[in-house]
Amino acid sequence: MLSFTIVAAVVALASASCPNPPTNDTVVLKDYVGVWYEIADNKQFRNEHEKGLVCTRATYTLNSNGTIKVNNTGFTKDSSGNLVADTAIGKAKQVDGGKLAVSFFANFYGPYWIVDLHGDANDGYSVALIFSCTDFKIYQETDLWLLSRTPQLPDNLPIEYFVKKAESLGIQWDKLDMQLTDQSCDF
């Protein structure tokens, strides 16, 4: 019975495919770069890549060749209570419109799709919802990030809006076990 359950679980995982939500293809990369604060992310991503980090943020810098330097930074507290930075440096490239690919190791890229974008390009945008899903046949790696130019969401864009937006795009916010990021650091 146990072997049947395992086989059924593998078949169910293998048959599931990544959602294919539309992206915001009007994004202007030169206006998108800069600092973005991570407002929320999914539990699996946090546990695998950002465990124990607070005040996580990404700084994107446009390179002269059109690629983007990615500097992801989060902080831990040392024994004296001082914040200590933990940084990962990567690279990204535009694939098509709001579909980007990002890499933190050699030339292994993963999807970085801008599925919802608020604000005006001339003002550098204000909030972005980023989706990533890779199907490895026997399992999927699915991640979702809610980013803002400020450590808190603007008042006119509550978290509930993004829960509904994700769900309308076929992205299961609750199933991803989304968590708010502690952005209470006083720099």
Short mmCIF file of N, CA and C in Angstrom, two decimals:
data_model
loop_
_atom_site.label_atom_id
_atom_site.label_comp_id
_atom_site.label_asym_id
_atom_site.label_seq_id
_atom_site.Cartn_x
_atom_site.Cartn_y
_atom_site.Cartn_z
N MET A 1 0.82 -1.20 0.00
CA MET A 1 0.00 0.00 0.00
C MET A 1 0.86 1.26 0.00
N LEU A 2 1.96 1.23 0.79
CA LEU A 2 2.84 2.38 0.86
C LEU A 2 3.48 2.66 -0.49
N SER A 3 3.90 1.63 -1.21
CA SER A 3 4.53 1.84 -2.53
C SER A 3 3.53 2.45 -3.50
N PHE A 4 2.26 2.03 -3.44
CA PHE A 4 1.24 2.62 -4.30
C PHE A 4 1.07 4.11 -3.98
N THR A 5 1.06 4.45 -2.70
CA THR A 5 0.92 5.84 -2.29
C THR A 5 2.08 6.68 -2.80
N ILE A 6 3.29 6.15 -2.71
CA ILE A 6 4.47 6.87 -3.18
C ILE A 6 4.39 7.06 -4.69
N VAL A 7 4.04 6.01 -5.42
CA VAL A 7 3.92 6.12 -6.88
C VAL A 7 2.84 7.14 -7.25
N ALA A 8 1.71 7.09 -6.58
CA ALA A 8 0.63 8.04 -6.85
C ALA A 8 1.08 9.47 -6.59
N ALA A 9 1.85 9.68 -5.54
CA ALA A 9 2.34 11.02 -5.21
C ALA A 9 3.31 11.50 -6.28
N VAL A 10 4.20 10.63 -6.74
CA VAL A 10 5.16 11.01 -7.78
C VAL A 10 4.43 11.33 -9.09
N VAL A 11 3.45 10.52 -9.45
CA VAL A 11 2.67 10.77 -10.66
C VAL A 11 1.93 12.10 -10.55
N ALA A 12 1.34 12.36 -9.39
CA ALA A 12 0.62 13.63 -9.20
C ALA A 12 1.57 14.81 -9.31
N LEU A 13 2.75 14.70 -8.72
CA LEU A 13 3.73 15.78 -8.82
C LEU A 13 4.21 15.95 -10.25
N ALA A 14 4.47 14.84 -10.93
CA ALA A 14 4.99 14.91 -12.28
C ALA A 14 3.97 15.46 -13.26
N SER A 15 2.69 15.22 -13.00
CA SER A 15 1.67 15.68 -13.94
C SER A 15 1.31 17.15 -13.74
N ALA A 16 1.66 17.71 -12.60
CA ALA A 16 1.37 19.13 -12.37
C ALA A 16 2.34 19.97 -13.19
N SER A 17 1.83 21.01 -13.78
CA SER A 17 2.71 21.88 -14.55
C SER A 17 2.67 23.28 -13.95
N CYS A 18 3.70 24.03 -14.25
CA CYS A 18 3.79 25.39 -13.73
C CYS A 18 2.69 26.26 -14.34
N PRO A 19 2.11 27.14 -13.53
CA PRO A 19 1.19 28.13 -14.11
C PRO A 19 1.94 29.00 -15.11
N ASN A 20 1.24 29.55 -16.06
CA ASN A 20 1.84 30.40 -17.08
C ASN A 20 1.13 31.75 -17.09
N PRO A 21 1.30 32.54 -16.01
CA PRO A 21 0.58 33.81 -15.94
C PRO A 21 1.15 34.82 -16.93
N PRO A 22 0.33 35.75 -17.37
CA PRO A 22 0.86 36.82 -18.23
C PRO A 22 1.82 37.70 -17.43
N THR A 23 2.76 38.28 -18.13
CA THR A 23 3.72 39.18 -17.48
C THR A 23 3.43 40.61 -17.90
N ASN A 24 3.98 41.54 -17.15
CA ASN A 24 3.87 42.95 -17.50
C ASN A 24 4.96 43.24 -18.53
N ASP A 25 4.57 43.26 -19.78
CA ASP A 25 5.55 43.41 -20.85
C ASP A 25 5.84 44.86 -21.21
N THR A 26 5.32 45.80 -20.43
CA THR A 26 5.62 47.21 -20.68
C THR A 26 6.74 47.72 -19.78
N VAL A 27 7.31 46.81 -18.97
CA VAL A 27 8.36 47.22 -18.03
C VAL A 27 9.54 47.82 -18.78
N VAL A 28 10.05 48.92 -18.25
CA VAL A 28 11.24 49.58 -18.79
C VAL A 28 12.37 49.30 -17.79
N LEU A 29 13.33 48.48 -18.21
CA LEU A 29 14.37 48.02 -17.28
C LEU A 29 15.16 49.15 -16.64
N LYS A 30 15.46 50.19 -17.38
CA LYS A 30 16.26 51.29 -16.81
C LYS A 30 15.50 51.98 -15.67
N ASP A 31 14.18 51.87 -15.68
CA ASP A 31 13.37 52.45 -14.61
C ASP A 31 13.05 51.44 -13.51
N TYR A 32 13.20 50.16 -13.83
CA TYR A 32 12.92 49.10 -12.86
C TYR A 32 14.08 48.89 -11.89
N VAL A 33 15.31 49.14 -12.36
CA VAL A 33 16.47 48.90 -11.51
C VAL A 33 16.45 49.83 -10.29
N GLY A 34 17.23 49.49 -9.30
CA GLY A 34 17.27 50.24 -8.04
C GLY A 34 16.99 49.30 -6.89
N VAL A 35 16.63 49.86 -5.76
CA VAL A 35 16.39 49.08 -4.54
C VAL A 35 14.92 48.68 -4.44
N TRP A 36 14.70 47.41 -4.14
CA TRP A 36 13.36 46.86 -3.89
C TRP A 36 13.40 46.12 -2.55
N TYR A 37 12.45 46.43 -1.67
CA TYR A 37 12.33 45.76 -0.37
C TYR A 37 11.40 44.55 -0.53
N GLU A 38 11.79 43.45 0.08
CA GLU A 38 10.98 42.24 0.03
C GLU A 38 9.89 42.32 1.10
N ILE A 39 8.66 42.47 0.66
CA ILE A 39 7.52 42.58 1.58
C ILE A 39 7.03 41.20 2.01
N ALA A 40 7.02 40.26 1.06
CA ALA A 40 6.58 38.90 1.36
C ALA A 40 7.28 37.93 0.41
N ASP A 41 7.45 36.71 0.89
CA ASP A 41 7.96 35.63 0.06
C ASP A 41 7.38 34.33 0.57
N ASN A 42 7.61 33.25 -0.16
CA ASN A 42 7.05 31.97 0.27
C ASN A 42 7.98 31.26 1.25
N LYS A 43 7.37 30.47 2.12
CA LYS A 43 8.08 29.83 3.22
C LYS A 43 9.22 28.95 2.74
N GLN A 44 9.02 28.17 1.69
CA GLN A 44 10.07 27.28 1.21
C GLN A 44 11.30 28.07 0.76
N PHE A 45 11.08 29.16 0.01
CA PHE A 45 12.21 29.97 -0.43
C PHE A 45 12.95 30.56 0.77
N ARG A 46 12.19 31.10 1.71
CA ARG A 46 12.81 31.70 2.90
C ARG A 46 13.63 30.66 3.66
N ASN A 47 13.08 29.47 3.86
CA ASN A 47 13.79 28.44 4.60
C ASN A 47 15.04 27.95 3.88
N GLU A 48 15.01 27.93 2.56
CA GLU A 48 16.16 27.43 1.79
C GLU A 48 17.23 28.49 1.55
N HIS A 49 16.81 29.76 1.41
CA HIS A 49 17.76 30.78 0.96
C HIS A 49 17.90 31.99 1.90
N GLU A 50 16.92 32.23 2.75
CA GLU A 50 16.94 33.45 3.57
C GLU A 50 16.62 33.18 5.03
N LYS A 51 16.86 31.98 5.49
CA LYS A 51 16.50 31.61 6.87
C LYS A 51 17.21 32.53 7.87
N GLY A 52 16.42 33.10 8.76
CA GLY A 52 16.97 33.96 9.81
C GLY A 52 17.29 35.39 9.38
N LEU A 53 17.06 35.69 8.11
CA LEU A 53 17.36 37.04 7.62
C LEU A 53 16.17 37.98 7.82
N VAL A 54 16.47 39.23 8.10
CA VAL A 54 15.45 40.27 8.19
C VAL A 54 15.85 41.40 7.24
N CYS A 55 14.89 42.25 6.97
CA CYS A 55 15.13 43.44 6.14
C CYS A 55 15.78 43.07 4.80
N THR A 56 15.26 42.01 4.18
CA THR A 56 15.80 41.56 2.90
C THR A 56 15.39 42.53 1.79
N ARG A 57 16.32 42.73 0.88
CA ARG A 57 16.07 43.64 -0.24
C ARG A 57 16.95 43.24 -1.41
N ALA A 58 16.56 43.70 -2.56
CA ALA A 58 17.32 43.46 -3.78
C ALA A 58 17.69 44.80 -4.38
N THR A 59 18.93 44.90 -4.84
CA THR A 59 19.37 46.08 -5.56
C THR A 59 19.77 45.64 -6.95
N TYR A 60 19.08 46.19 -7.95
CA TYR A 60 19.34 45.85 -9.34
C TYR A 60 20.06 47.02 -10.00
N THR A 61 21.13 46.70 -10.73
CA THR A 61 21.91 47.72 -11.43
C THR A 61 22.03 47.31 -12.90
N LEU A 62 21.66 48.23 -13.79
CA LEU A 62 21.73 47.95 -15.22
C LEU A 62 23.17 48.07 -15.70
N ASN A 63 23.66 47.01 -16.32
CA ASN A 63 25.01 47.01 -16.90
C ASN A 63 24.98 47.60 -18.30
N SER A 64 26.11 48.01 -18.80
CA SER A 64 26.18 48.64 -20.13
C SER A 64 25.77 47.68 -21.25
N ASN A 65 25.88 46.37 -21.02
CA ASN A 65 25.50 45.40 -22.05
C ASN A 65 24.03 45.00 -21.97
N GLY A 66 23.25 45.66 -21.10
CA GLY A 66 21.82 45.39 -20.99
C GLY A 66 21.46 44.34 -19.96
N THR A 67 22.45 43.65 -19.40
CA THR A 67 22.17 42.70 -18.33
C THR A 67 22.03 43.47 -17.01
N ILE A 68 21.62 42.77 -15.99
CA ILE A 68 21.38 43.40 -14.69
C ILE A 68 22.21 42.71 -13.62
N LYS A 69 22.91 43.50 -12.84
CA LYS A 69 23.59 42.97 -11.66
C LYS A 69 22.55 42.89 -10.54
N VAL A 70 22.51 41.75 -9.87
CA VAL A 70 21.56 41.51 -8.78
C VAL A 70 22.34 41.41 -7.48
N ASN A 71 21.97 42.23 -6.51
CA ASN A 71 22.59 42.19 -5.19
C ASN A 71 21.48 41.99 -4.17
N ASN A 72 21.31 40.75 -3.73
CA ASN A 72 20.30 40.43 -2.72
C ASN A 72 20.96 40.49 -1.35
N THR A 73 20.39 41.27 -0.45
CA THR A 73 20.96 41.45 0.87
C THR A 73 19.90 41.27 1.94
N GLY A 74 20.28 40.57 2.99
CA GLY A 74 19.46 40.43 4.18
C GLY A 74 20.38 40.58 5.38
N PHE A 75 19.79 40.66 6.54
CA PHE A 75 20.59 40.94 7.74
C PHE A 75 20.25 39.96 8.85
N THR A 76 21.28 39.64 9.64
CA THR A 76 21.11 38.89 10.88
C THR A 76 21.64 39.79 11.99
N LYS A 77 21.34 39.42 13.21
CA LYS A 77 21.88 40.18 14.35
C LYS A 77 22.98 39.37 15.00
N ASP A 78 24.11 40.05 15.27
CA ASP A 78 25.21 39.36 15.96
C ASP A 78 24.91 39.32 17.46
N SER A 79 25.82 38.78 18.24
CA SER A 79 25.59 38.61 19.68
C SER A 79 25.41 39.94 20.42
N SER A 80 25.87 41.04 19.81
CA SER A 80 25.70 42.37 20.42
C SER A 80 24.43 43.07 19.94
N GLY A 81 23.70 42.41 19.04
CA GLY A 81 22.47 43.02 18.51
C GLY A 81 22.70 43.89 17.29
N ASN A 82 23.94 43.93 16.80
CA ASN A 82 24.24 44.70 15.60
C ASN A 82 23.82 43.93 14.35
N LEU A 83 23.37 44.65 13.33
CA LEU A 83 22.99 44.02 12.08
C LEU A 83 24.22 43.67 11.25
N VAL A 84 24.22 42.44 10.73
CA VAL A 84 25.31 41.96 9.89
C VAL A 84 24.72 41.57 8.55
N ALA A 85 25.27 42.12 7.47
CA ALA A 85 24.74 41.87 6.13
C ALA A 85 25.15 40.49 5.62
N ASP A 86 24.23 39.85 4.91
CA ASP A 86 24.47 38.61 4.20
C ASP A 86 24.03 38.87 2.77
N THR A 87 24.95 38.75 1.82
CA THR A 87 24.69 39.17 0.45
C THR A 87 24.91 38.04 -0.54
N ALA A 88 24.05 37.99 -1.56
CA ALA A 88 24.23 37.08 -2.69
C ALA A 88 24.24 37.94 -3.95
N ILE A 89 25.27 37.75 -4.77
CA ILE A 89 25.40 38.53 -6.01
C ILE A 89 25.06 37.62 -7.19
N GLY A 90 24.21 38.11 -8.06
CA GLY A 90 23.81 37.35 -9.23
C GLY A 90 23.72 38.24 -10.45
N LYS A 91 23.11 37.68 -11.46
CA LYS A 91 22.93 38.41 -12.71
C LYS A 91 21.57 38.06 -13.29
N ALA A 92 21.05 38.97 -14.09
CA ALA A 92 19.76 38.74 -14.73
C ALA A 92 19.82 39.26 -16.15
N LYS A 93 18.92 38.71 -16.96
CA LYS A 93 18.81 39.18 -18.34
C LYS A 93 17.34 39.15 -18.73
N GLN A 94 16.99 40.07 -19.60
CA GLN A 94 15.61 40.14 -20.09
C GLN A 94 15.44 39.09 -21.18
N VAL A 95 14.45 38.24 -21.02
CA VAL A 95 14.14 37.21 -22.00
C VAL A 95 13.15 37.75 -23.01
N ASP A 96 12.06 38.32 -22.48
CA ASP A 96 11.01 38.88 -23.32
C ASP A 96 10.07 39.70 -22.45
N GLY A 97 9.99 41.00 -22.66
CA GLY A 97 9.09 41.84 -21.89
C GLY A 97 9.34 41.71 -20.40
N GLY A 98 8.32 41.29 -19.66
CA GLY A 98 8.43 41.13 -18.21
C GLY A 98 8.99 39.79 -17.79
N LYS A 99 9.45 38.99 -18.73
CA LYS A 99 10.09 37.71 -18.41
C LYS A 99 11.60 37.92 -18.38
N LEU A 100 12.16 37.76 -17.19
CA LEU A 100 13.60 37.83 -17.02
C LEU A 100 14.09 36.47 -16.55
N ALA A 101 15.38 36.27 -16.63
CA ALA A 101 16.01 35.06 -16.10
C ALA A 101 17.12 35.53 -15.17
N VAL A 102 17.24 34.87 -14.02
CA VAL A 102 18.22 35.28 -13.02
C VAL A 102 19.10 34.09 -12.65
N SER A 103 20.35 34.38 -12.36
CA SER A 103 21.31 33.34 -12.00
C SER A 103 22.17 33.80 -10.84
N PHE A 104 22.39 32.87 -9.91
CA PHE A 104 23.32 33.12 -8.81
C PHE A 104 24.46 32.09 -8.83
N PHE A 105 24.46 31.25 -9.87
CA PHE A 105 25.50 30.24 -9.98
C PHE A 105 25.79 29.96 -11.45
N ALA A 106 26.99 30.28 -11.87
CA ALA A 106 27.45 30.04 -13.24
C ALA A 106 26.40 30.51 -14.25
N ASN A 107 26.03 29.66 -15.18
CA ASN A 107 25.03 30.02 -16.18
C ASN A 107 23.74 29.23 -16.01
N PHE A 108 23.40 28.92 -14.76
CA PHE A 108 22.14 28.25 -14.46
C PHE A 108 21.11 29.33 -14.11
N TYR A 109 20.15 29.54 -15.00
CA TYR A 109 19.17 30.60 -14.85
C TYR A 109 17.82 30.04 -14.45
N GLY A 110 17.11 30.83 -13.66
CA GLY A 110 15.74 30.52 -13.31
C GLY A 110 14.84 31.67 -13.71
N PRO A 111 13.54 31.41 -13.86
CA PRO A 111 12.62 32.46 -14.27
C PRO A 111 12.40 33.51 -13.19
N TYR A 112 12.25 34.74 -13.63
CA TYR A 112 11.92 35.89 -12.79
C TYR A 112 10.91 36.67 -13.62
N TRP A 113 9.64 36.41 -13.34
CA TRP A 113 8.57 37.01 -14.15
C TRP A 113 7.87 38.10 -13.38
N ILE A 114 7.82 39.27 -13.96
CA ILE A 114 7.09 40.41 -13.37
C ILE A 114 5.63 40.26 -13.80
N VAL A 115 4.80 39.76 -12.88
CA VAL A 115 3.40 39.47 -13.22
C VAL A 115 2.45 40.59 -12.82
N ASP A 116 2.91 41.51 -12.00
CA ASP A 116 2.09 42.67 -11.63
C ASP A 116 3.04 43.80 -11.26
N LEU A 117 2.79 44.97 -11.82
CA LEU A 117 3.70 46.09 -11.62
C LEU A 117 2.87 47.35 -11.45
N HIS A 118 3.16 48.10 -10.40
CA HIS A 118 2.41 49.32 -10.09
C HIS A 118 3.32 50.53 -10.12
N GLY A 119 2.73 51.65 -10.43
CA GLY A 119 3.48 52.89 -10.47
C GLY A 119 3.88 53.23 -11.90
N ASP A 120 4.48 54.36 -12.03
CA ASP A 120 4.88 54.89 -13.32
C ASP A 120 6.37 54.64 -13.55
N ALA A 121 6.73 54.30 -14.78
CA ALA A 121 8.13 54.07 -15.11
C ALA A 121 8.97 55.30 -14.78
N ASN A 122 8.46 56.48 -15.06
CA ASN A 122 9.22 57.71 -14.81
C ASN A 122 9.53 57.91 -13.34
N ASP A 123 8.70 57.31 -12.48
CA ASP A 123 8.92 57.41 -11.03
C ASP A 123 9.63 56.17 -10.48
N GLY A 124 10.04 55.25 -11.35
CA GLY A 124 10.75 54.04 -10.93
C GLY A 124 9.87 52.93 -10.43
N TYR A 125 8.55 53.00 -10.73
CA TYR A 125 7.60 51.99 -10.27
C TYR A 125 7.53 51.99 -8.74
N SER A 126 6.53 51.32 -8.17
CA SER A 126 6.39 51.33 -6.71
C SER A 126 6.28 49.93 -6.10
N VAL A 127 5.57 49.01 -6.76
CA VAL A 127 5.37 47.67 -6.22
C VAL A 127 5.40 46.67 -7.38
N ALA A 128 6.01 45.52 -7.13
CA ALA A 128 6.07 44.46 -8.14
C ALA A 128 5.78 43.11 -7.51
N LEU A 129 5.05 42.28 -8.24
CA LEU A 129 4.80 40.90 -7.85
C LEU A 129 5.59 40.02 -8.81
N ILE A 130 6.49 39.22 -8.27
CA ILE A 130 7.42 38.42 -9.07
C ILE A 130 7.12 36.94 -8.86
N PHE A 131 7.04 36.21 -9.97
CA PHE A 131 6.72 34.78 -9.95
C PHE A 131 7.84 34.00 -10.61
N SER A 132 8.12 32.83 -10.04
CA SER A 132 9.11 31.93 -10.62
C SER A 132 8.63 30.50 -10.43
N CYS A 133 8.67 29.73 -11.50
CA CYS A 133 8.30 28.32 -11.40
C CYS A 133 9.13 27.54 -12.40
N THR A 134 9.78 26.51 -11.90
CA THR A 134 10.55 25.61 -12.75
C THR A 134 10.06 24.20 -12.50
N ASP A 135 9.72 23.50 -13.58
CA ASP A 135 9.23 22.13 -13.49
C ASP A 135 10.39 21.17 -13.71
N PHE A 136 10.75 20.43 -12.68
CA PHE A 136 11.85 19.47 -12.75
C PHE A 136 11.35 18.05 -12.99
N LYS A 137 10.16 17.91 -13.51
CA LYS A 137 9.50 16.64 -13.84
C LYS A 137 9.02 15.88 -12.61
N ILE A 138 9.87 15.71 -11.60
CA ILE A 138 9.40 14.98 -10.41
C ILE A 138 8.98 15.94 -9.29
N TYR A 139 9.29 17.23 -9.44
CA TYR A 139 8.79 18.24 -8.51
C TYR A 139 8.94 19.61 -9.15
N GLN A 140 8.28 20.56 -8.54
CA GLN A 140 8.35 21.94 -9.02
C GLN A 140 8.99 22.82 -7.97
N GLU A 141 9.73 23.80 -8.42
CA GLU A 141 10.23 24.86 -7.55
C GLU A 141 9.41 26.09 -7.89
N THR A 142 8.53 26.50 -6.99
CA THR A 142 7.66 27.64 -7.23
C THR A 142 7.90 28.68 -6.16
N ASP A 143 8.18 29.90 -6.58
CA ASP A 143 8.45 30.99 -5.66
C ASP A 143 7.66 32.23 -6.07
N LEU A 144 7.38 33.06 -5.08
CA LEU A 144 6.64 34.30 -5.30
C LEU A 144 7.19 35.34 -4.35
N TRP A 145 7.43 36.53 -4.88
CA TRP A 145 7.93 37.64 -4.06
C TRP A 145 7.06 38.86 -4.30
N LEU A 146 6.80 39.57 -3.23
CA LEU A 146 6.14 40.86 -3.31
C LEU A 146 7.17 41.90 -2.92
N LEU A 147 7.49 42.80 -3.85
CA LEU A 147 8.53 43.79 -3.65
C LEU A 147 7.95 45.19 -3.67
N SER A 148 8.55 46.09 -2.89
CA SER A 148 8.12 47.48 -2.84
C SER A 148 9.35 48.38 -2.80
N ARG A 149 9.20 49.58 -3.30
CA ARG A 149 10.30 50.54 -3.25
C ARG A 149 10.52 51.07 -1.84
N THR A 150 9.55 50.85 -0.97
CA THR A 150 9.63 51.29 0.42
C THR A 150 9.49 50.06 1.33
N PRO A 151 9.95 50.14 2.58
CA PRO A 151 9.88 48.98 3.47
C PRO A 151 8.46 48.50 3.79
N GLN A 152 7.46 49.30 3.50
CA GLN A 152 6.07 48.89 3.67
C GLN A 152 5.32 49.18 2.37
N LEU A 153 4.25 48.43 2.16
CA LEU A 153 3.43 48.69 0.98
C LEU A 153 2.78 50.06 1.08
N PRO A 154 2.56 50.72 -0.06
CA PRO A 154 1.79 51.97 -0.03
C PRO A 154 0.38 51.69 0.50
N ASP A 155 -0.22 52.67 1.16
CA ASP A 155 -1.55 52.49 1.75
C ASP A 155 -2.61 52.08 0.74
N ASN A 156 -2.46 52.54 -0.52
CA ASN A 156 -3.48 52.25 -1.53
C ASN A 156 -3.32 50.85 -2.15
N LEU A 157 -2.32 50.10 -1.72
CA LEU A 157 -2.10 48.74 -2.24
C LEU A 157 -1.91 47.77 -1.07
N PRO A 158 -3.01 47.37 -0.42
CA PRO A 158 -2.90 46.45 0.72
C PRO A 158 -2.51 45.04 0.27
N ILE A 159 -2.00 44.27 1.18
CA ILE A 159 -1.56 42.91 0.89
C ILE A 159 -2.69 42.07 0.29
N GLU A 160 -3.91 42.31 0.71
CA GLU A 160 -5.06 41.55 0.21
C GLU A 160 -5.22 41.69 -1.30
N TYR A 161 -4.87 42.85 -1.82
CA TYR A 161 -4.93 43.05 -3.27
C TYR A 161 -4.03 42.03 -3.98
N PHE A 162 -2.83 41.83 -3.46
CA PHE A 162 -1.86 40.94 -4.11
C PHE A 162 -2.21 39.48 -3.93
N VAL A 163 -2.87 39.13 -2.81
CA VAL A 163 -3.36 37.77 -2.62
C VAL A 163 -4.37 37.47 -3.74
N LYS A 164 -5.32 38.37 -3.93
CA LYS A 164 -6.35 38.18 -4.97
C LYS A 164 -5.73 38.20 -6.37
N LYS A 165 -4.77 39.08 -6.59
CA LYS A 165 -4.13 39.16 -7.90
C LYS A 165 -3.41 37.86 -8.23
N ALA A 166 -2.63 37.35 -7.28
CA ALA A 166 -1.92 36.09 -7.50
C ALA A 166 -2.91 34.97 -7.83
N GLU A 167 -3.95 34.87 -7.03
CA GLU A 167 -4.95 33.82 -7.25
C GLU A 167 -5.59 33.95 -8.63
N SER A 168 -5.86 35.18 -9.06
CA SER A 168 -6.47 35.40 -10.38
C SER A 168 -5.54 34.99 -11.51
N LEU A 169 -4.25 34.92 -11.23
CA LEU A 169 -3.26 34.51 -12.22
C LEU A 169 -2.94 33.01 -12.16
N GLY A 170 -3.64 32.30 -11.27
CA GLY A 170 -3.40 30.87 -11.13
C GLY A 170 -2.26 30.53 -10.18
N ILE A 171 -1.82 31.52 -9.40
CA ILE A 171 -0.73 31.32 -8.44
C ILE A 171 -1.37 31.19 -7.06
N GLN A 172 -1.15 30.09 -6.40
CA GLN A 172 -1.83 29.79 -5.14
C GLN A 172 -1.07 30.36 -3.95
N TRP A 173 -1.41 31.58 -3.59
CA TRP A 173 -0.77 32.32 -2.50
C TRP A 173 -0.73 31.49 -1.22
N ASP A 174 -1.89 30.96 -0.83
CA ASP A 174 -1.97 30.19 0.42
C ASP A 174 -1.16 28.90 0.35
N LYS A 175 -1.21 28.22 -0.77
CA LYS A 175 -0.47 26.96 -0.92
C LYS A 175 1.04 27.21 -0.85
N LEU A 176 1.49 28.38 -1.29
CA LEU A 176 2.91 28.73 -1.21
C LEU A 176 3.32 29.12 0.20
N ASP A 177 2.33 29.27 1.08
CA ASP A 177 2.59 29.63 2.47
C ASP A 177 3.39 30.94 2.54
N MET A 178 2.81 31.95 1.93
CA MET A 178 3.47 33.26 1.87
C MET A 178 3.61 33.85 3.27
N GLN A 179 4.75 34.51 3.48
CA GLN A 179 5.06 35.10 4.78
C GLN A 179 5.49 36.55 4.59
N LEU A 180 5.07 37.39 5.52
CA LEU A 180 5.54 38.78 5.49
C LEU A 180 6.98 38.82 5.97
N THR A 181 7.75 39.69 5.38
CA THR A 181 9.16 39.85 5.73
C THR A 181 9.32 40.95 6.76
N ASP A 182 10.11 40.70 7.78
CA ASP A 182 10.40 41.71 8.79
C ASP A 182 11.25 42.82 8.16
N GLN A 183 10.68 44.01 8.05
CA GLN A 183 11.39 45.16 7.48
C GLN A 183 11.56 46.25 8.53
N SER A 184 11.68 45.86 9.80
CA SER A 184 11.73 46.84 10.90
C SER A 184 13.12 47.30 11.26
N CYS A 185 14.11 47.04 10.42
CA CYS A 185 15.47 47.46 10.73
C CYS A 185 15.58 48.98 10.72
N ASP A 186 16.35 49.48 11.67
CA ASP A 186 16.57 50.92 11.76
C ASP A 186 18.04 51.18 11.38
N PHE A 187 18.23 51.51 10.12
CA PHE A 187 19.60 51.71 9.62
C PHE A 187 20.11 53.08 9.94
#
